[in-house]
Amino acid sequence: MTESIFEEDKSPATGQSVAERMAAEALIVDVDGFEGPLDLLLTLSRTQKVDLRKISVLELAKQYLAFVEQAKKLRLELAADYLVMAAWLAFLKSRLLLPPDPTEEGPSGAEMAAHLAFQLERLSAMRDAAARLMARDRLGRDFFARGIPEGVERTRRVSYSANLLDLMQAYARLRTRDEFRPFVMDRKSVFTLEQALERMRGLIGFAGGWVDISSYLPEGWDGDPERRRSATASTFAASLELAKEGKVELRQAEHYAKIELRKRDEDNG
Amino acid sequence: MKIMGESIVKKEESLFEAPPISEQERMIEAILFASAEPVSIKDMNARMPHGCDAAEALVYLRKRYVGRGVDVMKVGDAWVICTAPDLGFLMQRETVETRKLSRAAIETLAIIAYHQPVTRAEIEEIRGVGVSRGTVDQLLEMEWIRFGRRKMTPGRPVTFVVTEAFLGHFGLETARDLPGLKELRAAGLLENRAPSGSLPLNVDKSDDEDSVEGQTELFED
Amino acid sequence: MKIMGESIVKKEESLFEAPPISEQERMIEAILFASAEPVSIKDMNARMPHGCDAAEALVYLRKRYVGRGVDVMKVGDAWVICTAPDLGFLMQRETVETRKLSRAAIETLAIIAYHQPVTRAEIEEIRGVGVSRGTVDQLLEMEWIRFGRRKMTPGRPVTFVVTEAFLGHFGLETARDLPGLKELRAAGLLENRAPSGSLPLNVDKSDDEDSVEGQTELFED
C-alpha cells in the first residue's frame, strides 16, 4: 500500500485527476493505519528489503521526507508528530551528509542513525513477539480449565486469648467501679421534702400545743433506719419551711434535745 | 429408510476411521474435565469425531480412575468427574483466628478466679449486670472454668471454679497467687476513671440472694 | 527444657505419620481437579494432613498425567490441571468469546511481558506513540497486567508487570518461558538504551525520562 503511494510520487499527477484523489484517499487511509511516525518508518524501512540491522537510515529519512512532501502536495493534514519527525529526520539527514562539525555538541549523525535503527529493530522485534505470543495455545481457546470447580469451604475457628494483665485489669475495674459509681437515689427509701410538706400541712391544724416533730413521721417510715433517716430529714426540712412561711413555731431546749413544733395562731402573732 | 441409513453409517465408518480407543478416552477425559455440567454419552459422541464410541471409552476411563483422587460418576444420564468421597475434607479449610476474650468473659473469669467457688448470682452481683449463658459456656468450653460444689444455701446453686488449665495458661500455681486489690493499685492497674455503663444494677437475684461477704476475703492481708 | 522440647517434637512426628505418598498423590489430584485456578504448593500443603509433601506427590502426579486428556501445568509458583491443547477442538462449546484486543493493546502487553517491570514512558518509547489510558485499563481489567514496584528513578514512576493469570492464559510457567525471549535478549533488543539525540516521539515523558537498566532483571538467571 505504501509502495503504491510512492509509485504515484514518481509520476506526479497534473491537475485534480480522479487517480490523484484516490491516491489522496489511500494516503489518508494509510496514515490512519499507522501507529505513529515510528510505525510509518518501520513500514517504509521494509521497502528496503534488507535486514533492519543493515538498514540505510539516510535512505529511510529520504523516503519519509518524500512521503511527507507528497502528503503536503495533496494538501493532506498530517498529525503534528509526523511533522516533528520529518523535521528531526531532515536534521539527521543533514548531519549524515555533512562532514562532522567538531564544535557541534550532542551525538553525531551516525550515533543518532544507529539509535533510530535500534528503535526500529526493537519495535519490529516486539511486534513479532506479540504475534508469537498471541499464536500460543491459549486458555479458554485451546486448553480449558476445570468446568465444575469445587470451592474450598472455609470454616473459621476462633481461638480466644487473654493474659494475666487482662484478667487483673478486668478485676480491678470491677472492684473499683463502686467507688466511682455516680450517686443514685434509691427512691424506695426516700421521703421527699414535697411529701413531708404535704403531710405536715394537713396535720398541723389538728395540734394545739408543742409536739415533737418526730411524731409527724409517716407511718412505716420509722422502722428501717435508712427510711427513718430520710423521713426525719425531710420532715425537719418541711418544718423549717413551714416556720419560714410563718405557719408554725419551732423550739429546742438544748443541743440534741427533741425539736418541738406548734401551730402559730394569728392571735398569738 | 432405516436400512439405508444404517448402510450409510457403515460406509462412513469405513471412510473416516475413528481414532484409537485410547485417544477417545483422552477426549472424554478432557470433555468431562472442562464441561461446566455433567455430560451425557450422546453429547460426548456429538462432540467427538465421527465414529467414536463414548460409552466404550468411558469404560476405560472409569477403570483408570478407580481408587484415584477423583471419581468418574454418573449423575442421572450424564457423567461427571468429582472429588473422591473420602477426600472431601480437603475441600474444607479451617482457619484459626485468635481473638481477645470479650469484656464480659474476662470479667466473669476474673470474678471466678478471685472469688471461687462463686455462684452465677454472685458474679452478677459483682459485675452489676447479668451474665449471659454464652459467656459461661464459652469459658467452660475453653476449659478455663468448671463447676465446683453446690453452695449449701437455699436452692443449692452451682458454683464455678477455675481449672488447672486456667492456672497453666496464666502461669499461676494457685488462684491465691493472684494479686490483691492493694497490689493492683500499687501496680497502677486500677483505673482512676469511673467506667462507663455502671449505672443501674439490673441483676437477676432469683437463684441466689446470698450476701457475698466472702468476696473480699482474698484481699484481706 | 530444650531437650525435652525436642523429644516432644520427635514423638509428635511419629504419632502423626504422614499418609503414604500414593495417598498424597490422590490428595493433590483431588485438590487440583477441584480448582479452576492454579494452586500453590504451599496451599496444597496447608490443606493436606500434617507431614505431607505436595511437591513430592506432584512429581508422581505429573508422570501419571503425561499424554492424557488433561495436563498438569505449572503457572508461576502454582499448579493447575487443564485440558491438553490438542483437544481444544472438542471444547468449542466451552469457548468463551474473549474481547478482541486492539493492536495497541497486544503490543503493549507484549512489551510489558518482555520488558517487565516497565514504565508507561518506556512502553511509549518502544512503540513510538503514546499509550492510551484505555489500553492499560483494559489489560489491567483482564488481570493480565498489574502494577509492579515503583522505579527508583526521579518521579518514582509506577511500573507494569504481567500477572499469573497472564501466564496461565498463555500456558507459560514463568515469564522466562516467553517465546523468543533468549534471542531477543541476546540481540540486545530488551535493553532500554538511552535515547541519543532524542528521537522526537510524541510521548509524554513527564514521569520517567531515565533509562532503566533494571528491566531485564527478571530474566537474569
XYZ file of C-alpha atoms in Angstrom:
711
model
C 0.000 0.000 0.000
C 2.690 2.428 0.950
C 4.724 1.478 -2.056
C 1.815 2.391 -4.283
C 1.942 5.884 -2.884
C 5.495 6.175 -3.987
C 4.624 4.879 -7.411
C 2.382 7.898 -7.656
C 5.234 10.025 -6.464
C 7.372 9.054 -9.419
C 4.772 10.274 -11.888
C 3.361 13.403 -10.338
C -0.199 13.915 -11.351
C -1.198 17.080 -13.096
C -4.441 18.673 -12.088
C -7.069 17.145 -9.879
C -7.386 13.787 -11.574
C -9.522 11.017 -10.233
C -6.413 8.960 -9.736
C -4.927 11.714 -7.631
C -7.951 11.960 -5.435
C -7.956 8.234 -4.995
C -4.295 8.319 -4.127
C -5.036 11.018 -1.602
C -7.691 8.870 -0.014
C -5.338 5.934 0.031
C -2.798 8.071 1.804
C -5.297 9.099 4.442
C -6.178 5.501 4.985
C -2.536 4.606 5.226
C -1.633 7.320 7.678
C -4.599 6.316 9.747
C -3.344 2.791 9.716
C 0.000 3.756 11.203
C 0.545 3.901 14.872
C 2.678 6.991 14.797
C 5.783 8.058 12.877
C 7.940 5.218 14.194
C 5.470 2.724 12.834
C 5.468 4.500 9.494
C 9.251 4.488 9.450
C 9.243 0.780 10.182
C 6.882 0.165 7.304
C 8.991 2.312 4.969
C 12.120 0.503 6.049
C 10.556 -2.748 4.867
C 10.697 -1.393 1.309
C 14.472 -1.556 1.541
C 14.077 -5.301 1.788
C 17.169 -5.620 3.933
C 17.940 -6.744 7.419
C 16.919 -3.989 9.809
C 20.470 -4.014 11.117
C 21.794 -3.076 7.727
C 19.147 -0.513 7.028
C 20.171 2.767 5.429
C 18.853 5.380 7.773
C 19.744 8.068 5.261
C 17.652 6.344 2.630
C 14.865 5.925 5.148
C 14.960 9.583 6.061
C 14.697 10.477 2.373
C 11.721 8.163 1.965
C 9.958 9.610 4.960
C 10.552 13.172 3.828
C 9.296 12.288 0.373
C 6.208 10.806 1.963
C 5.560 13.983 3.882
C 6.205 16.084 0.771
C 3.698 14.044 -1.139
C 1.160 14.433 1.634
C 1.689 18.186 1.605
C 1.294 18.301 -2.143
C -2.015 16.537 -1.753
C -2.897 19.134 0.883
C -3.311 16.485 3.499
C -3.319 17.328 7.101
C -0.630 15.333 8.802
C -0.617 14.944 12.522
C 1.925 17.127 14.273
C 4.088 14.257 15.425
C 4.606 13.180 11.804
C 5.863 16.681 11.003
C 8.086 16.789 14.055
C 9.591 13.521 12.945
C 10.089 14.944 9.467
C 11.978 17.919 10.881
C 14.105 15.644 13.006
C 14.877 13.393 10.061
C 15.794 16.376 7.918
C 18.196 17.400 10.651
C 19.556 13.858 10.840
C 19.918 13.779 7.041
C 22.000 16.936 7.054
C 24.187 15.583 9.806
C 24.706 12.371 7.930
C 25.576 14.159 4.699
C 27.788 16.923 6.042
C 31.199 16.251 7.478
C 31.021 16.224 11.282
C 31.461 19.601 12.889
C 33.753 19.172 15.926
C 32.234 22.229 17.634
C 28.778 20.710 17.455
C 27.503 19.310 20.715
C 25.452 16.205 21.195
C 25.601 12.877 19.451
C 26.938 12.506 15.965
C 24.743 11.791 12.984
C 25.978 8.214 12.953
C 25.026 7.731 16.599
C 21.594 9.159 16.009
C 21.121 6.931 12.996
C 22.246 3.903 14.966
C 19.769 4.655 17.685
C 16.940 5.057 15.217
C 17.889 1.745 13.637
C 17.888 0.159 17.084
C 14.470 1.537 17.849
C 13.058 0.252 14.615
C 14.562 -3.134 15.174
C 13.256 -3.237 18.722
C 9.752 -2.239 17.671
C 9.812 -4.826 14.955
C 11.013 -7.457 17.395
C 8.244 -6.613 19.837
C 5.694 -6.905 17.051
C 6.963 -10.353 16.198
C 6.999 -11.326 19.852
C 3.429 -10.123 20.261
C 2.337 -12.170 17.263
C 4.069 -15.262 18.594
C 2.542 -14.710 21.985
C -0.950 -14.406 20.610
C -0.432 -17.507 18.491
C 0.267 -19.637 21.553
C -2.207 -22.169 22.830
C -4.462 -20.116 24.975
C -6.642 -20.828 27.945
C -10.275 -20.855 27.000
C -9.449 -21.296 23.315
C -7.031 -24.172 23.026
C -6.920 -25.564 26.505
C -9.517 -25.381 29.181
C -9.758 -25.035 32.881
C -11.896 -27.133 35.164
C -15.518 -26.757 34.226
C -17.003 -27.545 37.613
C -14.622 -26.163 40.153
C -15.297 -27.082 43.719
C -14.764 -24.201 46.013
C -12.899 -24.696 49.193
C -15.281 -24.329 52.034
C -13.693 -22.140 54.610
C -14.512 -22.726 58.190
C -13.310 -20.323 60.769
C -12.357 -21.460 64.187
C -11.911 -18.729 66.694
C -9.431 -19.154 69.468
C -9.728 -16.725 72.323
C -6.856 -15.420 74.294
C -6.331 -13.379 77.379
C -3.334 -12.766 79.578
C -2.915 -12.214 83.265
C -2.828 -8.480 82.828
C -6.213 -8.526 81.079
C -7.579 -10.581 83.915
C -6.255 -8.357 86.661
C -7.291 -5.195 84.910
C -10.776 -6.530 84.457
C -10.989 -7.377 88.106
C -9.534 -4.075 89.192
C -12.055 -2.326 87.022
C -14.893 -4.219 88.649
C -13.704 -3.758 92.198
C -13.134 -0.047 91.881
C -16.268 0.681 89.976
C -18.368 1.150 93.116
C -16.011 3.823 94.381
C -16.802 5.895 91.383
C -20.373 4.887 90.985
C -22.385 8.022 90.372
C -24.765 8.751 93.236
C -28.151 7.377 92.521
C -31.069 7.926 94.854
C -32.711 4.757 95.869
C -36.238 6.035 95.507
C -37.756 3.354 97.645
C -36.094 4.766 100.776
C -36.571 8.409 100.119
C -39.308 10.548 101.698
C -39.141 13.764 99.775
C -39.475 17.300 101.076
C -42.595 17.733 98.981
C -44.136 14.641 100.526
C -43.249 15.856 104.023
C -44.647 19.328 103.409
C -47.880 17.970 102.065
C -48.240 15.629 105.008
C -47.472 18.316 107.631
C -49.731 20.953 106.095
C -52.569 18.503 106.552
C -51.622 17.648 110.130
C -50.573 20.908 111.825
C -54.134 22.151 112.008
C -55.049 19.430 114.483
C -52.356 20.086 117.018
C -52.692 22.827 119.576
C -49.613 22.619 121.769
C -45.950 21.756 121.271
C -45.433 18.467 119.548
C -42.212 16.543 118.851
C -41.707 16.763 115.099
C -40.729 13.092 115.081
C -44.378 12.326 115.708
C -45.062 13.695 112.233
C -43.033 10.898 110.632
C -45.197 8.988 108.214
C -46.336 5.518 109.087
C -43.992 2.734 108.044
C -41.011 5.082 107.849
C -39.783 4.732 111.392
C -38.638 1.128 111.299
C -35.910 0.799 108.691
C -33.047 3.142 109.676
C -32.451 4.257 106.101
C -36.097 5.143 105.583
C -36.287 6.707 109.001
C -33.300 8.947 108.246
C -34.821 10.136 105.012
C -38.251 10.789 106.559
C -36.718 12.591 109.539
C -34.614 14.810 107.335
C -37.493 15.776 105.066
C -39.880 16.297 107.956
C -37.337 18.595 109.632
C -36.778 20.482 106.385
C -40.526 20.777 105.911
C -40.863 22.154 109.471
C -38.277 24.829 108.711
C -40.104 25.667 105.532
C -43.404 26.000 107.393
C -41.743 28.155 110.080
C -40.358 30.389 107.372
C -43.836 30.720 105.924
C -44.974 31.789 109.401
C -47.332 28.874 109.788
C -45.550 27.168 112.712
C -43.135 27.867 115.510
C -40.193 25.663 116.403
C -38.213 25.242 119.583
C -35.434 23.128 121.002
C -34.497 23.152 124.681
C -30.843 22.266 124.185
C -28.412 20.597 121.813
C -29.610 17.200 120.672
C -32.935 17.697 122.513
C -36.103 16.956 120.635
C -37.372 19.603 118.284
C -40.917 20.686 119.012
C -43.407 22.353 116.718
C -46.549 24.336 117.383
C -49.081 25.814 115.045
C -48.777 29.569 115.012
C -52.098 31.188 115.709
C -52.881 34.505 114.133
C -53.888 35.560 117.661
C -50.521 34.518 119.080
C -48.681 36.513 116.391
C -35.162 -45.847 5.073
C -33.785 -47.225 8.231
C -31.823 -49.892 6.460
C -30.484 -47.354 4.061
C -29.461 -45.091 6.932
C -27.544 -47.875 8.540
C -25.725 -48.698 5.393
C -24.710 -45.074 5.064
C -23.337 -45.092 8.566
C -21.365 -48.228 7.790
C -19.950 -46.632 4.695
C -18.970 -43.514 6.586
C -17.283 -45.535 9.248
C -15.026 -47.087 6.741
C -14.307 -43.715 5.167
C -13.420 -41.887 8.378
C -11.726 -44.250 10.672
C -12.378 -43.495 14.310
C -9.390 -42.560 16.467
C -7.960 -45.382 18.606
C -9.863 -46.021 21.802
C -7.003 -44.607 23.898
C -7.439 -41.315 22.036
C -11.168 -41.453 22.620
C -10.527 -41.991 26.296
C -8.366 -38.847 26.330
C -11.139 -36.963 24.612
C -13.856 -37.846 27.072
C -11.451 -37.160 29.883
C -10.939 -33.636 28.559
C -14.644 -33.147 27.882
C -15.685 -34.281 31.341
C -12.983 -32.195 32.937
C -13.819 -28.966 31.167
C -17.585 -29.133 30.995
C -19.491 -26.941 33.343
C -22.194 -29.583 33.654
C -22.433 -33.363 33.602
C -22.237 -34.641 30.020
C -24.354 -37.400 28.537
C -22.934 -40.131 26.324
C -24.953 -38.651 23.481
C -23.363 -35.224 23.957
C -19.910 -36.723 24.154
C -20.445 -38.583 20.919
C -21.770 -35.442 19.283
C -18.602 -33.590 20.190
C -16.134 -36.316 19.349
C -15.005 -37.117 15.810
C -17.208 -39.330 13.781
C -17.103 -42.993 14.612
C -16.113 -42.577 18.231
C -17.829 -44.582 20.904
C -18.009 -42.528 24.077
C -19.670 -45.330 26.030
C -16.788 -47.684 25.360
C -14.166 -45.036 26.033
C -15.912 -44.280 29.302
C -15.465 -47.879 30.457
C -11.706 -47.414 30.131
C -11.715 -44.010 31.709
C -13.690 -45.187 34.717
C -11.247 -48.057 35.231
C -8.385 -45.641 35.082
C -9.861 -43.514 37.829
C -10.685 -46.355 40.229
C -9.035 -45.531 43.534
C -7.822 -42.151 42.318
C -8.327 -38.773 43.930
C -11.296 -38.101 41.674
C -14.154 -40.338 40.555
C -15.995 -40.614 37.253
C -19.587 -40.618 38.432
C -22.965 -40.936 36.844
C -25.487 -38.220 37.571
C -28.817 -39.098 36.014
C -27.996 -39.848 32.401
C -24.832 -37.863 32.412
C -21.281 -38.235 33.616
C -19.122 -36.031 35.706
C -15.701 -36.094 37.349
C -15.737 -35.203 41.010
C -13.672 -35.486 44.156
C -13.398 -38.942 45.706
C -15.759 -39.043 48.680
C -13.027 -39.864 51.187
C -11.116 -36.714 50.222
C -13.937 -34.293 50.865
C -12.057 -32.975 53.863
C -9.518 -31.402 51.501
C -12.221 -29.111 50.221
C -12.562 -27.580 53.620
C -10.114 -25.296 55.134
C -10.086 -24.346 58.712
C -8.610 -21.052 59.620
C -7.871 -20.323 63.215
C -8.407 -16.798 64.305
C -7.172 -15.578 67.628
C -9.354 -13.040 69.310
C -9.264 -11.298 72.607
C -11.806 -12.501 75.097
C -14.803 -10.243 75.333
C -15.007 -7.860 78.237
C -17.909 -9.807 79.706
C -15.954 -13.036 79.513
C -12.757 -11.665 81.008
C -14.659 -10.005 83.842
C -16.597 -13.154 84.590
C -13.384 -15.121 84.509
C -11.691 -12.652 86.831
C -14.535 -12.844 89.323
C -14.466 -16.622 89.291
C -10.711 -16.605 89.756
C -10.807 -14.186 92.679
C -13.936 -15.446 94.393
C -14.107 -19.124 93.679
C -16.205 -21.021 94.409
C -18.732 -18.472 93.216
C -22.318 -18.736 92.056
C -23.726 -17.119 88.982
C -25.795 -14.767 91.134
C -22.656 -13.670 92.942
C -20.920 -12.988 89.667
C -23.855 -10.875 88.594
C -23.873 -9.079 91.892
C -20.246 -8.116 91.444
C -20.462 -7.283 87.751
C -23.665 -5.360 88.254
C -25.133 -6.908 85.133
C -26.482 -10.295 84.242
C -24.082 -12.942 82.996
C -25.174 -14.462 79.736
C -25.247 -18.187 79.318
C -22.990 -17.826 76.288
C -20.245 -16.227 78.334
C -20.238 -19.002 80.889
C -20.475 -21.652 78.192
C -17.540 -20.106 76.390
C -15.367 -20.239 79.485
C -16.492 -23.786 80.212
C -15.685 -24.772 76.646
C -12.261 -23.231 76.865
C -11.824 -25.328 79.980
C -10.768 -22.334 81.987
C -13.634 -22.778 84.436
C -15.556 -25.791 85.658
C -18.402 -26.457 88.037
C -17.483 -26.527 91.707
C -19.505 -27.817 94.623
C -23.040 -26.652 95.113
C -23.462 -23.955 97.725
C -25.138 -25.114 100.922
C -27.614 -22.269 100.671
C -31.278 -22.287 99.696
C -31.658 -23.511 96.138
C -28.228 -25.143 96.397
C -26.855 -23.108 93.489
C -23.937 -24.447 91.473
C -20.620 -22.697 91.785
C -17.794 -22.089 89.378
C -14.094 -22.512 89.978
C -11.108 -22.075 87.707
C -9.320 -25.093 86.287
C -5.752 -26.275 86.189
C -5.754 -25.294 82.518
C -6.599 -21.757 83.584
C -3.756 -21.687 86.083
C -1.406 -23.101 83.474
C -2.423 -20.547 80.877
C -1.960 -17.641 83.241
C 1.187 -19.043 84.777
C -0.238 -19.358 88.269
C 0.329 -22.101 90.766
C -2.884 -21.417 92.634
C -5.636 -18.858 92.369
C -4.328 -17.491 95.666
C -1.329 -16.166 93.774
C -3.499 -13.602 92.072
C -2.525 -10.150 93.324
C -4.900 -8.432 95.703
C -6.556 -5.069 95.289
C -3.791 -3.267 97.149
C -1.176 -4.792 94.921
C -3.214 -3.984 91.839
C -3.405 -0.419 92.991
C 0.296 -0.328 93.707
C 0.972 -1.713 90.277
C -1.107 1.084 88.786
C -3.647 -1.347 87.457
C -6.575 0.405 88.983
C -8.024 2.824 86.601
C -8.854 6.096 88.251
C -11.657 6.759 85.932
C -15.221 5.795 86.527
C -16.007 3.156 83.981
C -18.972 3.880 81.811
C -22.087 1.821 81.834
C -22.236 1.148 85.528
C -25.479 2.860 86.407
C -28.476 0.833 87.422
C -27.880 -2.590 88.774
C -30.108 -4.858 86.839
C -29.262 -8.073 88.486
C -31.280 -11.188 88.472
C -31.071 -12.320 92.027
C -33.648 -15.026 91.652
C -31.452 -18.021 92.197
C -29.181 -16.761 94.876
C -29.795 -13.890 97.183
C -26.880 -14.716 99.370
C -24.829 -11.923 100.590
C -21.368 -12.047 99.212
C -19.401 -11.109 102.228
C -16.786 -13.658 101.357
C -15.771 -11.843 98.250
C -13.109 -9.636 99.683
C -11.628 -12.211 101.950
C -8.905 -12.765 99.436
C -7.753 -9.222 99.808
C -7.551 -9.000 103.470
C -3.939 -9.216 104.252
C 13.886 -27.970 78.900
C 15.170 -27.776 75.368
C 15.977 -31.456 75.248
C 12.509 -32.180 76.485
C 11.018 -29.973 73.780
C 12.904 -31.787 71.100
C 11.844 -35.158 72.316
C 8.250 -33.986 72.225
C 8.608 -32.926 68.611
C 10.106 -36.303 67.730
C 7.261 -38.002 69.450
C 4.741 -35.933 67.566
C 6.311 -36.830 64.286
C 5.949 -40.473 64.992
C 2.458 -40.000 66.334
C 1.187 -38.215 63.252
C 2.757 -40.116 60.438
C 2.203 -38.626 57.017
C -0.006 -40.667 54.695
C 1.832 -42.775 52.088
C 2.941 -40.867 49.015
C 0.330 -42.611 46.860
C -2.349 -41.179 49.138
C -0.740 -37.763 48.965
C -0.795 -38.033 45.197
C -4.538 -38.747 45.325
C -4.992 -35.729 47.546
C -3.265 -33.268 45.272
C -5.090 -34.841 42.349
C -8.378 -34.062 44.089
C -7.256 -30.563 45.039
C -6.086 -29.705 41.530
C -9.138 -31.210 39.847
C -11.390 -29.182 42.078
C -9.798 -25.874 41.243
C -10.077 -23.857 38.062
C -7.262 -21.657 39.315
C -3.663 -22.602 39.918
C -2.961 -23.823 43.447
C 0.406 -23.227 45.086
C 2.412 -25.967 46.782
C 2.026 -24.004 49.972
C -1.755 -24.021 49.707
C -1.770 -27.727 48.940
C 0.372 -28.483 51.947
C -1.837 -26.308 54.109
C -4.864 -28.309 53.092
C -3.261 -31.729 53.333
C -2.691 -33.557 56.605
C 0.354 -32.778 58.654
C 3.626 -34.086 57.275
C 2.540 -34.290 53.633
C 4.854 -33.152 50.868
C 2.812 -31.806 47.995
C 5.902 -31.080 45.909
C 6.985 -34.700 46.018
C 3.489 -36.027 45.377
C 3.269 -33.698 42.419
C 6.228 -35.384 40.745
C 4.240 -38.606 40.691
C 1.046 -36.961 39.606
C 2.695 -35.208 36.699
C 4.136 -38.504 35.475
C 0.746 -40.104 35.698
C -0.860 -37.488 33.506
C 1.697 -37.438 30.711
C -0.116 -37.951 27.416
C -3.548 -37.885 28.978
C -6.549 -35.790 28.085
C -5.657 -33.306 30.791
C -2.271 -31.833 31.675
C -0.762 -30.858 34.991
C 0.699 -27.436 34.301
C 2.852 -25.079 36.259
C 1.924 -21.414 36.324
C 4.268 -19.265 38.319
C 4.577 -20.944 41.691
C 1.303 -22.744 41.347
C -0.137 -25.743 39.583
C -3.276 -26.255 37.587
C -4.862 -29.006 35.544
C -6.054 -28.036 32.073
C -7.208 -29.983 29.058
C -4.494 -30.992 26.617
C -4.095 -28.289 23.981
C -4.551 -30.732 21.092
C -8.086 -31.458 22.269
C -9.247 -27.864 22.110
C -11.442 -28.698 19.134
C -13.695 -30.769 21.401
C -14.398 -27.831 23.614
C -15.820 -25.327 21.166
C -18.899 -25.114 23.313
C -16.942 -24.031 26.321
C -15.113 -21.345 24.410
C -15.786 -18.004 25.892
C -15.574 -15.255 23.322
C -12.761 -13.135 24.561
C -12.823 -9.481 23.733
C -10.652 -8.853 20.753
C -7.619 -6.934 21.766
C -6.548 -3.962 19.692
C -3.180 -3.939 18.039
C -2.072 -1.297 20.527
C -3.177 -3.497 23.424
C -1.432 -6.579 22.069
C 1.802 -4.680 21.522
C 1.605 -3.041 24.902
C 1.016 -6.421 26.509
C 3.997 -7.944 24.703
C 6.226 -5.040 25.693
C 5.203 -5.374 29.327
C 5.766 -9.136 29.240
C 9.219 -8.911 27.658
C 10.461 -5.767 29.343
C 8.894 -6.010 32.769
C 8.970 -4.183 35.071
C 8.399 -1.380 32.607
C 7.083 2.142 32.964
C 4.494 3.724 30.775
C 7.133 6.084 29.387
C 9.281 3.124 28.422
C 6.396 1.477 26.631
C 5.793 4.689 24.744
C 9.464 4.960 23.934
C 9.413 1.495 22.398
C 6.172 1.925 20.483
C 6.907 5.481 19.440
C 3.418 6.617 20.356
C 1.553 7.467 23.496
C -0.158 4.665 25.337
C -3.783 5.459 25.830
C -5.280 5.055 29.234
C -7.919 2.761 27.795
C -5.318 0.291 26.614
C -3.697 -0.012 30.003
C -7.069 -0.108 31.721
C -8.220 -2.922 29.504
C -5.161 -5.016 30.276
C -5.494 -4.267 33.985
C -9.142 -5.198 33.886
C -8.369 -8.515 32.204
C -5.908 -9.041 35.032
C -3.157 -9.767 32.585
C -1.023 -6.926 33.914
C -0.692 -5.353 37.302
C 1.338 -2.611 38.908
C 4.850 -3.576 39.864
C 7.240 -1.754 42.111
C 7.901 1.885 41.518
C 11.149 2.587 39.724
C 13.838 4.118 41.851
C 14.255 6.923 39.367
C 13.197 10.557 39.629
C 9.464 10.793 39.938
C 9.364 7.165 41.100
C 7.135 6.124 38.205
C 4.938 3.077 38.549
C 5.816 0.021 36.536
C 3.767 -2.715 34.973
C 4.359 -6.427 35.128
C 2.387 -9.375 33.832
C 0.306 -11.481 36.187
C -0.032 -15.169 36.905
C -3.345 -15.008 35.058
C -1.421 -13.864 32.004
C 0.999 -16.752 32.356
C -1.894 -19.150 32.858
C -3.740 -17.852 29.847
C -0.778 -18.345 27.559
C 0.293 -21.609 29.138
C 3.572 -20.201 30.415
C 5.260 -21.437 33.538
C 7.180 -18.227 34.086
C 7.847 -15.032 32.184
C 11.199 -16.606 31.300
C 9.372 -19.016 29.026
C 8.112 -16.286 26.737
C 8.751 -17.295 23.148
C 11.992 -15.972 21.711
C 12.999 -14.263 24.942
C 16.575 -15.547 24.894
C 17.143 -14.500 21.310
C 15.733 -11.048 21.936
C 17.919 -10.636 24.952
C 20.979 -11.887 23.108
C 20.302 -9.384 20.327
C 20.201 -6.615 22.917
C 16.640 -5.772 21.980
C 15.352 -5.877 25.537
C 17.732 -3.168 26.646
C 16.451 0.284 27.007
C 19.268 2.260 25.524
C 19.379 5.858 26.438
C 17.913 7.711 23.505
C 20.750 9.619 21.906
C 19.875 12.749 20.054
C 16.370 12.272 21.333
C 14.329 10.978 18.503
C 11.169 13.009 18.634
C 8.398 10.805 19.836
C 5.008 12.016 20.692
C 5.358 10.628 24.118
C 4.565 12.044 27.451
C 7.828 11.566 29.188
C 6.924 13.638 32.158
C 7.005 10.752 34.570
C 10.131 8.966 33.521
C 12.884 10.106 31.281
C 15.522 7.848 32.649
C 16.946 4.817 31.079
C 16.391 1.917 33.340
C 18.956 -0.777 33.373
C 16.950 -2.961 35.713
C 14.267 -4.011 33.271
C 15.748 -7.295 32.383
C 16.428 -8.208 35.966
C 13.538 -10.632 35.967
C 15.120 -12.645 33.286
C 18.608 -12.764 34.544
C 19.439 -16.250 35.610
